[in-house]
Coordinates of N, CA and C in Angstrom, one line a residue:
P1 N 4.4 47.1 17.4 CA 5.7 46.5 17.2 C 5.8 45.8 15.8
P2 N 7.0 45.9 15.2 CA 7.1 45.4 13.8 C 7.1 43.8 13.8
V3 N 6.0 43.2 13.5 CA 5.9 41.8 13.5 C 5.7 41.2 12.1
A4 N 5.6 42.2 11.1 CA 5.2 41.8 9.8 C 6.1 40.7 9.2
S5 N 7.4 41.0 9.3 CA 8.4 40.0 8.6 C 8.2 38.6 9.2
R6 N 8.1 38.6 10.5 CA 8.0 37.2 11.2 C 6.6 36.6 10.7
A7 N 5.6 37.4 10.6 CA 4.3 36.8 10.2 C 4.4 36.2 8.8
Q8 N 5.1 36.9 7.9 CA 5.3 36.5 6.6 C 6.1 35.2 6.5
D9 N 7.2 35.1 7.4 CA 7.9 33.8 7.4 C 7.0 32.7 7.8
I10 N 6.2 32.9 8.8 CA 5.4 31.8 9.3 C 4.3 31.5 8.2
A11 N 3.8 32.5 7.6 CA 2.8 32.2 6.5 C 3.3 31.4 5.4
S12 N 4.6 31.7 5.0 CA 5.2 31.0 3.9 C 5.4 29.6 4.1
E13 N 5.4 29.2 5.4 CA 5.6 27.8 5.8 C 4.3 27.0 5.9
R14 N 3.2 27.7 5.9 CA 1.9 27.1 6.1 C 1.6 26.2 4.9
V15 N 0.8 25.2 5.2 CA 0.3 24.3 4.1 C -1.2 24.7 4.0
F16 N -1.5 25.1 2.7 CA -2.9 25.5 2.4 C -3.5 24.4 1.5
V17 N -4.8 24.1 1.9 CA -5.6 23.3 1.0 C -6.8 24.1 0.6
D18 N -6.9 24.4 -0.7 CA -8.0 25.2 -1.2 C -9.1 24.3 -1.8
V19 N -10.3 24.5 -1.4 CA -11.4 23.7 -2.0 C -12.3 24.7 -2.8
P20 N -12.1 24.7 -4.1 CA -12.9 25.7 -4.9 C -14.3 25.2 -5.1
L21 N -15.2 26.1 -5.6 CA -16.6 25.7 -5.9 C -16.7 24.5 -6.8
T22 N -15.7 24.4 -7.8 CA -15.8 23.3 -8.7 C -15.6 21.9 -8.0
F23 N -15.2 21.9 -6.8 CA -15.1 20.6 -6.0 C -16.4 19.8 -6.1
G24 N -17.5 20.5 -6.0 CA -18.8 19.9 -6.1 C -18.9 19.0 -7.3
K25 N -18.3 19.4 -8.4 CA -18.4 18.6 -9.7 C -17.2 17.6 -9.8
D26 N -16.0 18.0 -9.5 CA -14.8 17.2 -9.9 C -14.1 16.6 -8.7
R27 N -14.5 16.9 -7.5 CA -13.8 16.4 -6.3 C -12.3 16.6 -6.3
R28 N -11.9 17.8 -6.8 CA -10.5 18.1 -6.8 C -10.2 19.3 -5.9
V29 N -9.1 19.2 -5.2 CA -8.7 20.3 -4.3 C -7.3 20.8 -4.7
F30 N -6.9 22.0 -4.2 CA -5.6 22.5 -4.5 C -4.7 22.3 -3.3
L31 N -3.6 21.6 -3.4 CA -2.6 21.6 -2.4 C -1.5 22.5 -2.8
G32 N -1.4 23.7 -2.1 CA -0.6 24.7 -2.7 C -1.2 25.2 -4.0
K33 N -0.4 25.1 -5.0 CA -0.8 25.5 -6.4 C -1.3 24.3 -7.2
E34 N -1.1 23.1 -6.7 CA -1.4 22.0 -7.5 C -2.8 21.4 -7.3
S35 N -3.5 21.2 -8.4 CA -4.8 20.6 -8.3 C -4.7 19.1 -8.3
I36 N -5.3 18.5 -7.2 CA -5.2 17.0 -7.1 C -6.6 16.4 -6.7
P37 N -6.8 15.2 -7.1 CA -8.1 14.5 -6.7 C -8.1 14.3 -5.2
L38 N -9.3 14.5 -4.6 CA -9.4 14.4 -3.2 C -8.9 13.1 -2.7
D39 N -9.0 12.0 -3.4 CA -8.6 10.7 -2.8 C -7.1 10.5 -2.8
V40 N -6.4 11.5 -3.4 CA -4.9 11.5 -3.3 C -4.4 12.3 -2.2
L41 N -5.3 13.2 -1.7 CA -4.9 14.1 -0.6 C -4.2 13.5 0.6
P42 N -4.8 12.4 1.2 CA -4.2 11.9 2.4 C -2.7 11.5 2.2
E43 N -2.4 10.9 1.1 CA -1.0 10.4 0.9 C -0.1 11.7 0.7
R44 N -0.6 12.6 -0.1 CA 0.3 13.8 -0.4 C 0.5 14.6 0.9
V45 N -0.5 14.7 1.7 CA -0.4 15.5 3.0 C 0.6 14.7 3.9
R46 N 0.4 13.4 3.9 CA 1.3 12.6 4.8 C 2.8 12.8 4.4
Q47 N 3.1 12.9 3.1 CA 4.4 13.1 2.7 C 4.9 14.5 3.1
L48 N 4.0 15.5 2.9 CA 4.4 16.9 3.2 C 4.7 17.0 4.7
M49 N 4.0 16.3 5.6 CA 4.1 16.5 7.0 C 5.3 15.7 7.6
L50 N 5.9 14.8 6.8 CA 7.0 14.0 7.4 C 8.0 14.8 8.1
N51 N 8.5 15.9 7.4 CA 9.6 16.7 7.9 C 9.2 17.9 8.6
R52 N 8.0 18.1 8.9 CA 7.5 19.3 9.5 C 7.2 19.1 11.0
S53 N 7.6 20.1 11.8 CA 7.2 20.1 13.2 C 5.8 20.6 13.4
D54 N 5.4 21.5 12.5 CA 4.0 22.1 12.6 C 3.1 21.2 11.7
K55 N 2.3 20.5 12.3 CA 1.4 19.5 11.5 C 0.1 20.2 11.1
Q56 N 0.0 21.5 11.2 CA -1.3 22.1 10.9 C -1.5 22.4 9.4
V57 N -2.7 22.2 9.0 CA -3.0 22.5 7.6 C -4.2 23.6 7.6
F58 N -4.1 24.5 6.7 CA -5.1 25.5 6.7 C -6.0 25.3 5.5
L59 N -7.3 25.3 5.7 CA -8.3 24.9 4.7 C -9.0 26.2 4.3
R60 N -9.0 26.4 3.0 CA -9.8 27.5 2.5 C -10.9 26.9 1.6
I61 N -12.1 27.0 2.0 CA -13.2 26.4 1.3 C -14.2 27.4 0.8
D62 N -14.5 27.3 -0.5 CA -15.5 28.2 -1.1 C -16.8 28.1 -0.3
G63 N -17.3 29.3 0.2 CA -18.4 29.3 1.1 C -19.7 28.8 0.5
R64 N -19.8 28.6 -0.8 CA -21.0 28.1 -1.5 C -21.1 26.6 -1.5
L65 N -20.0 25.9 -1.1 CA -20.0 24.5 -1.0 C -20.8 24.1 0.3
N66 N -21.4 22.9 0.2 CA -22.2 22.5 1.4 C -21.3 21.8 2.4
V67 N -21.9 21.6 3.6 CA -21.2 21.1 4.7 C -20.7 19.7 4.4
Q68 N -21.4 18.9 3.7 CA -20.9 17.5 3.4 C -19.6 17.6 2.6
H69 N -19.5 18.5 1.7 CA -18.2 18.6 1.0 C -17.1 19.0 1.9
Q70 N -17.4 19.9 2.9 CA -16.4 20.3 3.8 C -16.0 19.1 4.7
M71 N -16.9 18.3 5.1 CA -16.6 17.1 5.9 C -15.8 16.1 5.2
D72 N -16.1 15.9 3.9 CA -15.3 15.0 3.1 C -13.8 15.4 3.1
V73 N -13.6 16.7 2.9 CA -12.2 17.1 2.9 C -11.5 17.0 4.3
F74 N -12.3 17.3 5.3 CA -11.8 17.1 6.7 C -11.4 15.6 6.9
D75 N -12.3 14.7 6.5 CA -12.0 13.3 6.7 C -10.7 12.8 6.0
E76 N -10.5 13.3 4.8 CA -9.3 12.9 4.0 C -8.1 13.5 4.7
L77 N -8.1 14.7 5.2 CA -7.0 15.3 5.9 C -6.7 14.5 7.2
K78 N -7.7 14.1 7.9 CA -7.5 13.3 9.1 C -6.9 11.9 8.7
A79 N -7.3 11.4 7.6 CA -6.8 10.1 7.1 C -5.3 10.3 6.8
G80 N -4.9 11.5 6.4 CA -3.5 11.8 6.1 C -2.7 12.1 7.3
G81 N -3.3 12.0 8.5 CA -2.5 12.3 9.7 C -2.5 13.7 10.2
V82 N -3.4 14.5 9.6 CA -3.4 15.9 10.1 C -4.4 16.0 11.3
S83 N -3.8 16.5 12.4 CA -4.7 16.5 13.6 C -5.2 17.9 13.8
D84 N -4.6 18.9 13.2 CA -5.0 20.3 13.4 C -5.3 21.0 12.1
V85 N -6.6 21.3 11.9 CA -7.0 21.9 10.7 C -7.5 23.3 11.0
G86 N -6.9 24.3 10.4 CA -7.4 25.7 10.6 C -8.2 26.1 9.4
I87 N -9.4 26.7 9.7 CA -10.2 27.1 8.6 C -9.9 28.6 8.4
V88 N -9.7 28.9 7.1 CA -9.4 30.3 6.7 C -10.6 30.8 6.0
T89 N -11.3 31.7 6.6 CA -12.5 32.3 5.8 C -12.0 33.6 5.2
D90 N -12.3 33.7 3.9 CA -11.9 34.9 3.2 C -12.7 36.1 3.7
A91 N -12.0 37.1 4.1 CA -12.6 38.4 4.5 C -13.4 38.9 3.3
P92 N -14.6 39.5 3.6 CA -15.3 40.1 2.5 C -14.5 41.2 1.8
K93 N -14.6 41.3 0.5 CA -13.8 42.2 -0.3 C -14.5 43.6 -0.3

């Protein structure tokens, strides 16, 4: 069945937080296309979620970062009121 267009609509509404390898050095994440310090993330996510019925955030974390880094980002998202965090693992190229 043709579900591609609907899938794209849903995907375009998703909130992505990207955690690049450089996070280990500078503690910065990407909210959409914007690079922000981790400590700003809760407030920015809180603002984003105000008008959304879907409170899920999708997290893409560089696989070379350690678990503590991942937990730090999780904690900040929770602090921003995000109850549902989806992990997106990049498929091998």
